[in-house]
Short mmCIF file of C-alpha atoms in Angstrom, two decimals:
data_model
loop_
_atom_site.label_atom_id
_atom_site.label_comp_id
_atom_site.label_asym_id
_atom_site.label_seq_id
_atom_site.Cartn_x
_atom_site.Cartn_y
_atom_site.Cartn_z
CA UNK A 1 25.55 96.47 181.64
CA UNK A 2 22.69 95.02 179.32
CA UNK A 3 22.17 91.71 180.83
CA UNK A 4 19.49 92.42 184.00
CA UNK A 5 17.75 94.87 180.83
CA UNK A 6 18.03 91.88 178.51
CA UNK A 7 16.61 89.45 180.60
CA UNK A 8 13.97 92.04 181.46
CA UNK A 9 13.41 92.53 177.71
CA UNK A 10 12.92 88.94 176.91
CA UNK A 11 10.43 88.53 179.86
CA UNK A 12 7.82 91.26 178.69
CA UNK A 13 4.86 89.43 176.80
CA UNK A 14 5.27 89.12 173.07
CA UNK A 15 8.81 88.80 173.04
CA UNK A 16 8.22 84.83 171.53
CA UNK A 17 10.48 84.07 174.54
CA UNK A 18 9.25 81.25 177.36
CA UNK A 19 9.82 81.68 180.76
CA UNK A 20 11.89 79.16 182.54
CA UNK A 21 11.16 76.74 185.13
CA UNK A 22 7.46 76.99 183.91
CA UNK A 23 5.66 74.48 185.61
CA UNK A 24 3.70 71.69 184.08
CA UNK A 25 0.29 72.05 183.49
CA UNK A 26 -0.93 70.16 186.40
CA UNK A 27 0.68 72.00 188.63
CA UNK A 28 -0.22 75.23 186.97
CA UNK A 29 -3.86 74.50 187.82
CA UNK A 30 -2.89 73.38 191.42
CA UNK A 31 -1.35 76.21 191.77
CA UNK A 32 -4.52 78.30 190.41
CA UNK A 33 -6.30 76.78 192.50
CA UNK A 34 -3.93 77.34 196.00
CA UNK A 35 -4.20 81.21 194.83
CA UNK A 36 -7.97 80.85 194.51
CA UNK A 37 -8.44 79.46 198.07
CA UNK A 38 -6.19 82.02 199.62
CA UNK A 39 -8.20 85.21 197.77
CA UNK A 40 -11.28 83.40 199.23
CA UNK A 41 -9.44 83.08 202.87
CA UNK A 42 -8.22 86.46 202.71
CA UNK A 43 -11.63 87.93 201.88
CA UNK A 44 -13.31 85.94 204.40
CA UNK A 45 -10.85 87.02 207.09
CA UNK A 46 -11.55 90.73 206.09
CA UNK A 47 -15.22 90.57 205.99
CA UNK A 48 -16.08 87.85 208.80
CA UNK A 49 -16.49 90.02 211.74
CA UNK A 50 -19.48 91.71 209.94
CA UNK A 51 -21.14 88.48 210.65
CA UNK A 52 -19.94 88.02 214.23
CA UNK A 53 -20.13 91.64 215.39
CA UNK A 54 -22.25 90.70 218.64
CA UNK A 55 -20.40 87.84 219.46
CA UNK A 56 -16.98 89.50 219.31
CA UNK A 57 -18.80 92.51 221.44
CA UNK A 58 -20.02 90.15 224.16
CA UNK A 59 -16.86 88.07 224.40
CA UNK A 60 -14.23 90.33 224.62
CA UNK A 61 -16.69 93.12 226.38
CA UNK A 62 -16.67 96.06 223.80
CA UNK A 63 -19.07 97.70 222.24
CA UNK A 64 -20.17 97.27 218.49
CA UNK A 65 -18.63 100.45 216.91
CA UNK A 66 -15.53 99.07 218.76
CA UNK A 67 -16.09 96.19 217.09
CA UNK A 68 -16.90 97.87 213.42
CA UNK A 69 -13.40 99.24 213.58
CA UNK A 70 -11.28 95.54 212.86
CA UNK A 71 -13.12 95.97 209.70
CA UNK A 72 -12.22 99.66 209.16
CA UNK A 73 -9.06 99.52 210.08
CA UNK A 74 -8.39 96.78 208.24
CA UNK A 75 -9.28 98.14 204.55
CA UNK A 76 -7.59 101.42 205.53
CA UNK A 77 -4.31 99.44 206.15
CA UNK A 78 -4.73 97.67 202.65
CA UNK A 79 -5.09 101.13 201.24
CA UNK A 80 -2.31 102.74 203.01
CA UNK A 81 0.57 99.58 202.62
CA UNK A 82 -0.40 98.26 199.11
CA UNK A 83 2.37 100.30 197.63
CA UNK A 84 5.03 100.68 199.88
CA UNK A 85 4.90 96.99 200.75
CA UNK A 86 4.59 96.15 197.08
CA UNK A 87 7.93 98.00 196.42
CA UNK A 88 9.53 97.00 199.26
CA UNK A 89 9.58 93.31 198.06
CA UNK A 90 10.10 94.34 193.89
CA UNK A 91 13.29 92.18 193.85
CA UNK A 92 12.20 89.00 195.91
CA UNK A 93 11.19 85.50 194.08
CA UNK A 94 7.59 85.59 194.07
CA UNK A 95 7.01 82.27 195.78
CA UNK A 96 9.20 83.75 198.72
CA UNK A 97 6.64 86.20 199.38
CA UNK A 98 3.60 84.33 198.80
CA UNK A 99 4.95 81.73 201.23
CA UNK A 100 5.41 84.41 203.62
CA UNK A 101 2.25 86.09 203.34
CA UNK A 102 0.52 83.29 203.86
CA UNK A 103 2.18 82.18 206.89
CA UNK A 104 1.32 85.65 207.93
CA UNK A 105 -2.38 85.05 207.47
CA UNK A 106 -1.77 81.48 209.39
CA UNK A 107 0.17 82.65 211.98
CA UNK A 108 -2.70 86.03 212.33
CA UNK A 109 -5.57 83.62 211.77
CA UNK A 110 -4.36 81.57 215.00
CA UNK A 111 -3.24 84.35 217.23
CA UNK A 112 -6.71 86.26 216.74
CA UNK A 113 -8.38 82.61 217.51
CA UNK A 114 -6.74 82.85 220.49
CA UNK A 115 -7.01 86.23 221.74
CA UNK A 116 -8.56 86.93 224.88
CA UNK A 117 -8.20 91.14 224.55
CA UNK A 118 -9.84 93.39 221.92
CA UNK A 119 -6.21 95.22 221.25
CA UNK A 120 -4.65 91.81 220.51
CA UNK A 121 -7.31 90.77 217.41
CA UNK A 122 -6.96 94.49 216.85
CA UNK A 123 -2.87 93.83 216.29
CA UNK A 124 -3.37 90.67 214.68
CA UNK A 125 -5.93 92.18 212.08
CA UNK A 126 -3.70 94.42 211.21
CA UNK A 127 -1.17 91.77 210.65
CA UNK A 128 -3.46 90.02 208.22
CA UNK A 129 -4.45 93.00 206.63
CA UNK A 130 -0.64 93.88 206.06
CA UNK A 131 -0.38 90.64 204.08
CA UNK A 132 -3.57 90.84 202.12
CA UNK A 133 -2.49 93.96 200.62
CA UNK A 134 0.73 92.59 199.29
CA UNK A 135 -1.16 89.41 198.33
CA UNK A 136 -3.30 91.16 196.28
CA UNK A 137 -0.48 92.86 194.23
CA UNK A 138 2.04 90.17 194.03
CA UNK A 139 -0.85 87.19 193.21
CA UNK A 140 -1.90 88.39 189.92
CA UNK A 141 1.02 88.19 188.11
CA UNK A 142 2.50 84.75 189.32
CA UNK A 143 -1.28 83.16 188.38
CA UNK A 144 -1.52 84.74 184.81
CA UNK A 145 2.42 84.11 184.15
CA UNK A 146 1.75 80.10 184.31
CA UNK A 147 -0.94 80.19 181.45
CA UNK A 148 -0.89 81.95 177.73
CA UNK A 149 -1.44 85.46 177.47
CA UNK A 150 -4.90 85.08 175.86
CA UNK A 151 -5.86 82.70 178.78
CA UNK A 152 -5.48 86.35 181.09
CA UNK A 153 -8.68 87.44 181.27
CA UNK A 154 -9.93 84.31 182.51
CA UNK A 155 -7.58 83.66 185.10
CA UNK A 156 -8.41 87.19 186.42
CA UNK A 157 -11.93 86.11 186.45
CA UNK A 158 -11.42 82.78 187.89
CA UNK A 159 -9.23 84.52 190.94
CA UNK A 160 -12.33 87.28 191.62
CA UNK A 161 -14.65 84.47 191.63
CA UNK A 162 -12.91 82.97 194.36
CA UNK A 163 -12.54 86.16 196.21
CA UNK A 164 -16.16 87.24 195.87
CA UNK A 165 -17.36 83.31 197.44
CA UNK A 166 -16.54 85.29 200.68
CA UNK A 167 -19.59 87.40 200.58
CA UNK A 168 -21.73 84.34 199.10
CA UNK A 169 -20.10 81.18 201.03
CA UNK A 170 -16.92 82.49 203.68
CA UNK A 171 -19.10 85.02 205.61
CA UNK A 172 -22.31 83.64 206.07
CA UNK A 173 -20.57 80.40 206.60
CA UNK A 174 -18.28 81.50 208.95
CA UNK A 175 -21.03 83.44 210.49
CA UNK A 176 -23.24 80.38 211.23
CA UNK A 177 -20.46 78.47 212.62
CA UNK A 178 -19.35 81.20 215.10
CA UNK A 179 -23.35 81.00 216.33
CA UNK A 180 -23.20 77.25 216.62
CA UNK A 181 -20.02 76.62 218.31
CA UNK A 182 -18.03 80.20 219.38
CA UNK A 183 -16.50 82.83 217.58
CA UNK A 184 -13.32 81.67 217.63
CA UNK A 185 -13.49 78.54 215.42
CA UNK A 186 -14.08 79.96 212.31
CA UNK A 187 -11.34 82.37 212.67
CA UNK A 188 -9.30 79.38 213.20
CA UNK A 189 -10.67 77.64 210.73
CA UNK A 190 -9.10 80.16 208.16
CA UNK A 191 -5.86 79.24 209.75
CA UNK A 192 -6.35 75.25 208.14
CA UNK A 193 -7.53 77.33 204.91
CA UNK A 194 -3.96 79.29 204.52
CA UNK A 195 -2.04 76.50 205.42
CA UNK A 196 -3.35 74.40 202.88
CA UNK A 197 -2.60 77.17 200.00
CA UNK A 198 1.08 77.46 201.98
CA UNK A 199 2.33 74.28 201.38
CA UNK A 200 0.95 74.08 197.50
CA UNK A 201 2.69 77.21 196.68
CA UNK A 202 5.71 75.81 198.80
CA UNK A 203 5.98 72.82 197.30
CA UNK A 204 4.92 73.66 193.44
CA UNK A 205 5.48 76.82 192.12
CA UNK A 206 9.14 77.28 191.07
CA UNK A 207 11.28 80.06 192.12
CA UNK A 208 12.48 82.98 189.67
CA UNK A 209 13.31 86.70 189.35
CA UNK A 210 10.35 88.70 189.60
CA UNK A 211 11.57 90.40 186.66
CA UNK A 212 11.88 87.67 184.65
CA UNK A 213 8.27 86.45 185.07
CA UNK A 214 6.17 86.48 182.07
CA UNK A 215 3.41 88.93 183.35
CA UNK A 216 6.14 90.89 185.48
CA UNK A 217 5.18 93.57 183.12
CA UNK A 218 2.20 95.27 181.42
CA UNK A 219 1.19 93.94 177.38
CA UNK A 220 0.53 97.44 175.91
CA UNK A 221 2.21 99.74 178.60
CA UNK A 222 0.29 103.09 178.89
CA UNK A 223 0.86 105.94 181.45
CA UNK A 224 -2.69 107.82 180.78
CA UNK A 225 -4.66 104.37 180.62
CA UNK A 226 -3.07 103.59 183.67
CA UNK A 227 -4.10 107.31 185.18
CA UNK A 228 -7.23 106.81 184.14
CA UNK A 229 -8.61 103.58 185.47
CA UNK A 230 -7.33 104.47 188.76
CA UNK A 231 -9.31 107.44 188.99
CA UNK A 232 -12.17 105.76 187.31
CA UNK A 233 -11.93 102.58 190.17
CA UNK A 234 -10.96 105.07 193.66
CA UNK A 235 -14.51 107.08 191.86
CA UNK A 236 -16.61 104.18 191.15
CA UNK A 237 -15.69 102.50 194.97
CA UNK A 238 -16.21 105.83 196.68
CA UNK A 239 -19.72 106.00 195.01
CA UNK A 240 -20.63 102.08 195.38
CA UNK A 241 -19.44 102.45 199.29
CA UNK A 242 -21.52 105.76 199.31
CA UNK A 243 -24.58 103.46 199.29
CA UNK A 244 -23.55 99.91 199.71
CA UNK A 245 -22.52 101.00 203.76
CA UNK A 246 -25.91 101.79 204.35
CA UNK A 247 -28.29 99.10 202.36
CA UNK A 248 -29.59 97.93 205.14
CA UNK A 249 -31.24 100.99 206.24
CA UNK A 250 -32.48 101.83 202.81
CA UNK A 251 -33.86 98.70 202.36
CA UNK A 252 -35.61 98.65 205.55
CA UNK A 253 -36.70 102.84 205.54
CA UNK A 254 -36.82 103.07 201.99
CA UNK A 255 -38.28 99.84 200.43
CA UNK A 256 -40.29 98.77 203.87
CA UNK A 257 -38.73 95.37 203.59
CA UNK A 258 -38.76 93.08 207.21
CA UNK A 259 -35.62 92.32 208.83
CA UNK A 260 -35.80 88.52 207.43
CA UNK A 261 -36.40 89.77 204.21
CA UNK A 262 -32.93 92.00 204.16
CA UNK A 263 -31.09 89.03 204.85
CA UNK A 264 -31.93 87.38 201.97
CA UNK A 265 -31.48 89.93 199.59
CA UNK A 266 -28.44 90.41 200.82
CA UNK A 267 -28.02 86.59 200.00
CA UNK A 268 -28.95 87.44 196.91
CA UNK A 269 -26.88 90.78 196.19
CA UNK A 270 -23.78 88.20 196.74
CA UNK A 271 -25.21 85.69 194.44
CA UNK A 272 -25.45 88.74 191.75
CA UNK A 273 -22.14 90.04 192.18
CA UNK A 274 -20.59 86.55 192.06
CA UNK A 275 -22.84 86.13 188.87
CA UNK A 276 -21.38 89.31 187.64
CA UNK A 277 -17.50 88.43 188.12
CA UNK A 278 -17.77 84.61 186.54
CA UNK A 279 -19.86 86.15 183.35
CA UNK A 280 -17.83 89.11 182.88
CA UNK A 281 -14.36 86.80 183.46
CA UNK A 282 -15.60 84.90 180.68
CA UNK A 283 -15.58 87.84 178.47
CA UNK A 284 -12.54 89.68 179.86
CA UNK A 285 -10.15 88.10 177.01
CA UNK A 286 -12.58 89.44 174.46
CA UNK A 287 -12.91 93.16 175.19
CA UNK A 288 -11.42 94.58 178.42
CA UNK A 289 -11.67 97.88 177.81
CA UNK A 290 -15.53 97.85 177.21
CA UNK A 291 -15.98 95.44 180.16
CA UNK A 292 -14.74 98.33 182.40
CA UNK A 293 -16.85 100.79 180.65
CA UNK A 294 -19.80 98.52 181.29
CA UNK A 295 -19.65 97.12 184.65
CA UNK A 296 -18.99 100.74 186.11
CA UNK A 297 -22.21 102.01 184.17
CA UNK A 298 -24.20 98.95 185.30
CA UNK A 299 -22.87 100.27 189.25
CA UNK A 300 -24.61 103.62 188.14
CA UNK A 301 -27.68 102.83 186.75
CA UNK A 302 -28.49 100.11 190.03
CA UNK A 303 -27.80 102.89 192.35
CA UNK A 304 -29.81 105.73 190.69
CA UNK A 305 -32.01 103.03 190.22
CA UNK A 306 -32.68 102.61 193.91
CA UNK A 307 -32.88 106.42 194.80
CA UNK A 308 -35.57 107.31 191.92
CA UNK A 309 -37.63 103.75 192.76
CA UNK A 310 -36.65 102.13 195.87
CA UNK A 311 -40.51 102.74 196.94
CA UNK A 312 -41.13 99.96 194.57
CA UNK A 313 -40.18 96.91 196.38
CA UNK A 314 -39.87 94.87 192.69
CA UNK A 315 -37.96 97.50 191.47
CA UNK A 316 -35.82 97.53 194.46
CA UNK A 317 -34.92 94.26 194.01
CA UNK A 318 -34.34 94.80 190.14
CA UNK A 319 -31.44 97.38 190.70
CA UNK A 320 -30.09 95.91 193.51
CA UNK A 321 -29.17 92.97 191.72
CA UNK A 322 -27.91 95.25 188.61
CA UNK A 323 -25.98 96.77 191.49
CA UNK A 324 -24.20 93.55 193.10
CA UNK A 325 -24.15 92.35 189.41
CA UNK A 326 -21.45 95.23 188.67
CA UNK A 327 -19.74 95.91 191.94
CA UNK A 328 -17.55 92.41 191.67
CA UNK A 329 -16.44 93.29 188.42
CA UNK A 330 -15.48 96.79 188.69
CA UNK A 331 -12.81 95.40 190.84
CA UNK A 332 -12.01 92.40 188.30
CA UNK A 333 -11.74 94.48 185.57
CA UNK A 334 -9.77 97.24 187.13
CA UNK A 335 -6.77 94.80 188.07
CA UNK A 336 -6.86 93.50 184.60
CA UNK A 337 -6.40 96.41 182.99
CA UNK A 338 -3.36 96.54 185.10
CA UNK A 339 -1.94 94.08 183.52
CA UNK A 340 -2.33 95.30 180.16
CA UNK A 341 -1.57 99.29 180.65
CA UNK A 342 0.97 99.24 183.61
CA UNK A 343 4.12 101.55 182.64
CA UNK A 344 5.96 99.33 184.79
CA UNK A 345 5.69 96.20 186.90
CA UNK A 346 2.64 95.17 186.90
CA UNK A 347 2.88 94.21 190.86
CA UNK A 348 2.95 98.13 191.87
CA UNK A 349 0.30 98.53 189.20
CA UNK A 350 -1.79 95.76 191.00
CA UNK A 351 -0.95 97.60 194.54
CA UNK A 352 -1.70 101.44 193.51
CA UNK A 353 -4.81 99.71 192.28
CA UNK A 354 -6.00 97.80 195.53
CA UNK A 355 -4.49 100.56 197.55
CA UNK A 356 -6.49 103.34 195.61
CA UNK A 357 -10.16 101.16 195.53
CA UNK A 358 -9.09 100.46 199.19
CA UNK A 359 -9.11 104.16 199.65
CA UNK A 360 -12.58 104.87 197.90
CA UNK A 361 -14.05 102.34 199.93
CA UNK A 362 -12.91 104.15 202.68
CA UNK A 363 -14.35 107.79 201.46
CA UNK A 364 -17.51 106.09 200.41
CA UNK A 365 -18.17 104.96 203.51
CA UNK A 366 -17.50 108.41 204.92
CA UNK A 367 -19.03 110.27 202.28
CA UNK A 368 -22.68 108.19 203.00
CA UNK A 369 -22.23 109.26 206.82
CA UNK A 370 -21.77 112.58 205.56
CA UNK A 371 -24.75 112.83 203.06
CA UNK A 372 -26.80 110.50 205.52
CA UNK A 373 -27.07 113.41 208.72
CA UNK A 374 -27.59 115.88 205.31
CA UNK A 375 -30.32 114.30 203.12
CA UNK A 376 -31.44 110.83 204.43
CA UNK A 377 -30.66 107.13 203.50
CA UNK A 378 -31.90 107.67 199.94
CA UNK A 379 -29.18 110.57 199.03
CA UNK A 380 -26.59 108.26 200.03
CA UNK A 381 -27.41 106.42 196.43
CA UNK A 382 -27.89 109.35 194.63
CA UNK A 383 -24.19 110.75 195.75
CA UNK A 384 -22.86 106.69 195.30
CA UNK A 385 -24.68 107.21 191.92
CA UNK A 386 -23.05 110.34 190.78
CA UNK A 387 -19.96 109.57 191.78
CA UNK A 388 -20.29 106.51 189.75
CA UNK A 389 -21.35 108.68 186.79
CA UNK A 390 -18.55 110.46 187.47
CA UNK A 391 -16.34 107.92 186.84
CA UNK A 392 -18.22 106.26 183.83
CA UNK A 393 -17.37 109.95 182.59
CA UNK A 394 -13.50 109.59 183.24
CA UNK A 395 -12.74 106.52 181.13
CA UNK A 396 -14.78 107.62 178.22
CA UNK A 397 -12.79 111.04 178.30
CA UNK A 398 -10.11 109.12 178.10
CA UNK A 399 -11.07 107.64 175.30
CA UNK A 400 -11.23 110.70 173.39
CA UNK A 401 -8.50 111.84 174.41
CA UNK A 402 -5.98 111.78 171.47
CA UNK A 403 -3.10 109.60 171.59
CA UNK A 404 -1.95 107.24 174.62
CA UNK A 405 1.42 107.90 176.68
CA UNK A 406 2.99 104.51 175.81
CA UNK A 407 6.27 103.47 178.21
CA UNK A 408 8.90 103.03 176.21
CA UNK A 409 10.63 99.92 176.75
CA UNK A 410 13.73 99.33 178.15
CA UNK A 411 16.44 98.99 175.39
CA UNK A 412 18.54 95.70 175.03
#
């Protein structure tokens, strides 16, 4: 009777017990690094046809909203299969599922390279986004299980760097290949990308019982911490998304900036938020909870920011950066916090958590439309702003809220 509960005992963190079959530490970093390449793949494959829209449009003869709708579609079947999927596989060794979510994305990656009608890449999309929203649920805890739990924070950090290269390096790489050559050869290229993180994780990380995995489940379990940052994150994406889905139009409208010039503050707006995820990873092991607190204020200010002064062309730039500075590590710091306040495993944690900022993308996006046809490109930021206010408002309620619902644990 006590022996699955035992061994579930023994793997929480601060037990004193190791995990076995713990790799050595080469391999731990090869591994890291496998797990890097595939959150940059995966968020490259999400966000590349931005960059090709036209191409795909004249290729496959469909029109651009048509088009828009592999990226839609995409993020609202992360949102919608995070969970389920995430349960579905609770009991499965971790590397089995990695290995076959990455095949996924090869096997996707090639079959959308290849497609020669809009409702095949449409179906093979949908494949990839299947697996990306198990990948991002399942990936966290195998990476920070193969290091110490005060390495965490930085591991988080170093995995959202990787992911966030896609806006700075995948996509507009990806984007200027597809112009070169055709459309098609970056998408396969992300095929040779996912097969190179398949056979690392095939071949080094060591199979166990997810259960029995040293992050498997969350350091200070907390049901209202756990309440809370989820509504904090589905707010502060819904607001960010409010905006962010229309920059382009602000910046051109609002701040009178040329078409040339948009591009490269979008260039930079990538550069900030990738500046924003490596500074605040290097941080995260320090003080997570104010880390939240800050990067979601940082969102708020940039966007109200840009509605009171986005006349100002300097002062445009100056809170778009503060902007892309703090959307990367809303993200970051929302997962990690899943792995310290999760009342149970931390992989459904990790899921409610992609599938819920998933979801406020979504609404954001709709919510802009919405205030758009109302009140013009510039309300867009001051809704994305209040919403963000809104949730800067949430987590420091529930700080002063008295007393946390701990999880009890499981007894031995």
């Amino acid at each position: 009777m006590g022996g699955a509960a035992e061994q579930e005992q023994r793997a929480r963190p601060g037990t004193g017990r190791a995990s076995a079959g713990q790799p050595v530490p080469w391999r731990r970093l090869a591994v890291l690094l496998a797990l890097m390449l595939a959150a940059l793949t995966f968020n490259t494959a999400e966000n590349l046809p931005i960059g090709l829209l036209g191409l795909i449009s004249v290729s496959l003869r469909v029109s651009l909203p048509a088009v828009g709708l592999l990226v839609t579609g995409y993020g609202v079947t992360v949102a919608v299969a995070s969970v389920p999927l995430a349960h579905s596989v609770r009991a499965v060794p971790r590397r089995h599922v990695l290995m076959g979510l990455l095949a996924a994305l090869v096997v996707s990656s090639l079959l959308a390279a290849l497609a020669t009608s809009y409702w095949l890449l449409l179906a093979t999309r949908l494949l990839t986004a299947l697996a990306q929203a198990l990948f991002w649920a399942v990936m966290g805890p195998v990476a920070v299980g193969l290091f110490p739990p005060e390495a965490r924070g930085r591991v988080v950090g170093a995995l959202s760097v990787a992911g966030s290269l896609a806006l700075v390096l995948g996509v507009p790489a990806g984007t200027w290949l597809g112009r070169q050559s055709d459309w098609r050869v970056p998408v396969a290229l992300l095929a040779v990308l996912g097969l190179m993180s398949f056979v690392t994780i095939a071949v080094l990380l060591p199979a166990s019982r997810p259960e029995g995995e040293p992050a498997a489940y969350g350091i200070c379990p907390d049901a209202r911490r756990f309440a809370t940052v989820l509504a904090a994150g589905t707010l502060s994406a819904t607001g960010a998304f409010a905006g962010y889905t229309y920059l382009v139009k602000f910046l051109g409208d609002v701040s009178g900036f040329s078409p040339g010039a948009v591009n490269a503050l979008f260039v930079a707006f990538g550069v900030a938020c990738l500046a924003g995820v490596s500074i605040t990873g290097a941080l995260l092991d320090r003080c997570p909870r104010a880390a939240l607190t800050t990067a979601v204020a940082t969102q708020g200010v940039g966007m109200l920011g840009l509605y009171t002064t986005g006349a100002n062309r300097v002062a445009a730039v100056l809170f778009l950066v503060l902007m892309g500075g703090a959307l990367g590590p809303v993200f970051m710091t929302t997962q990690n916090e899943m792995l310290h306040c999760a009342p149970g495993r931390t992989d459904i944690a990790l899921a409610a958590n992609s599938g819920t900022y998933n979801a406020g993308i979504a609404a954001g996006a709709a919510l802009g439309g919405l205030v758009l046809a109302l009140a013009g490109v510039r309300g867009t930021f001051l809704a994305g702003g209040l919403m963000t206010v809104g949730a800067c408002a949430v987590l420091l309620g529930g700080r002063l809220l008295p007393g946390s619902i701990a999880t009890k644990r499981r007894p031995r």
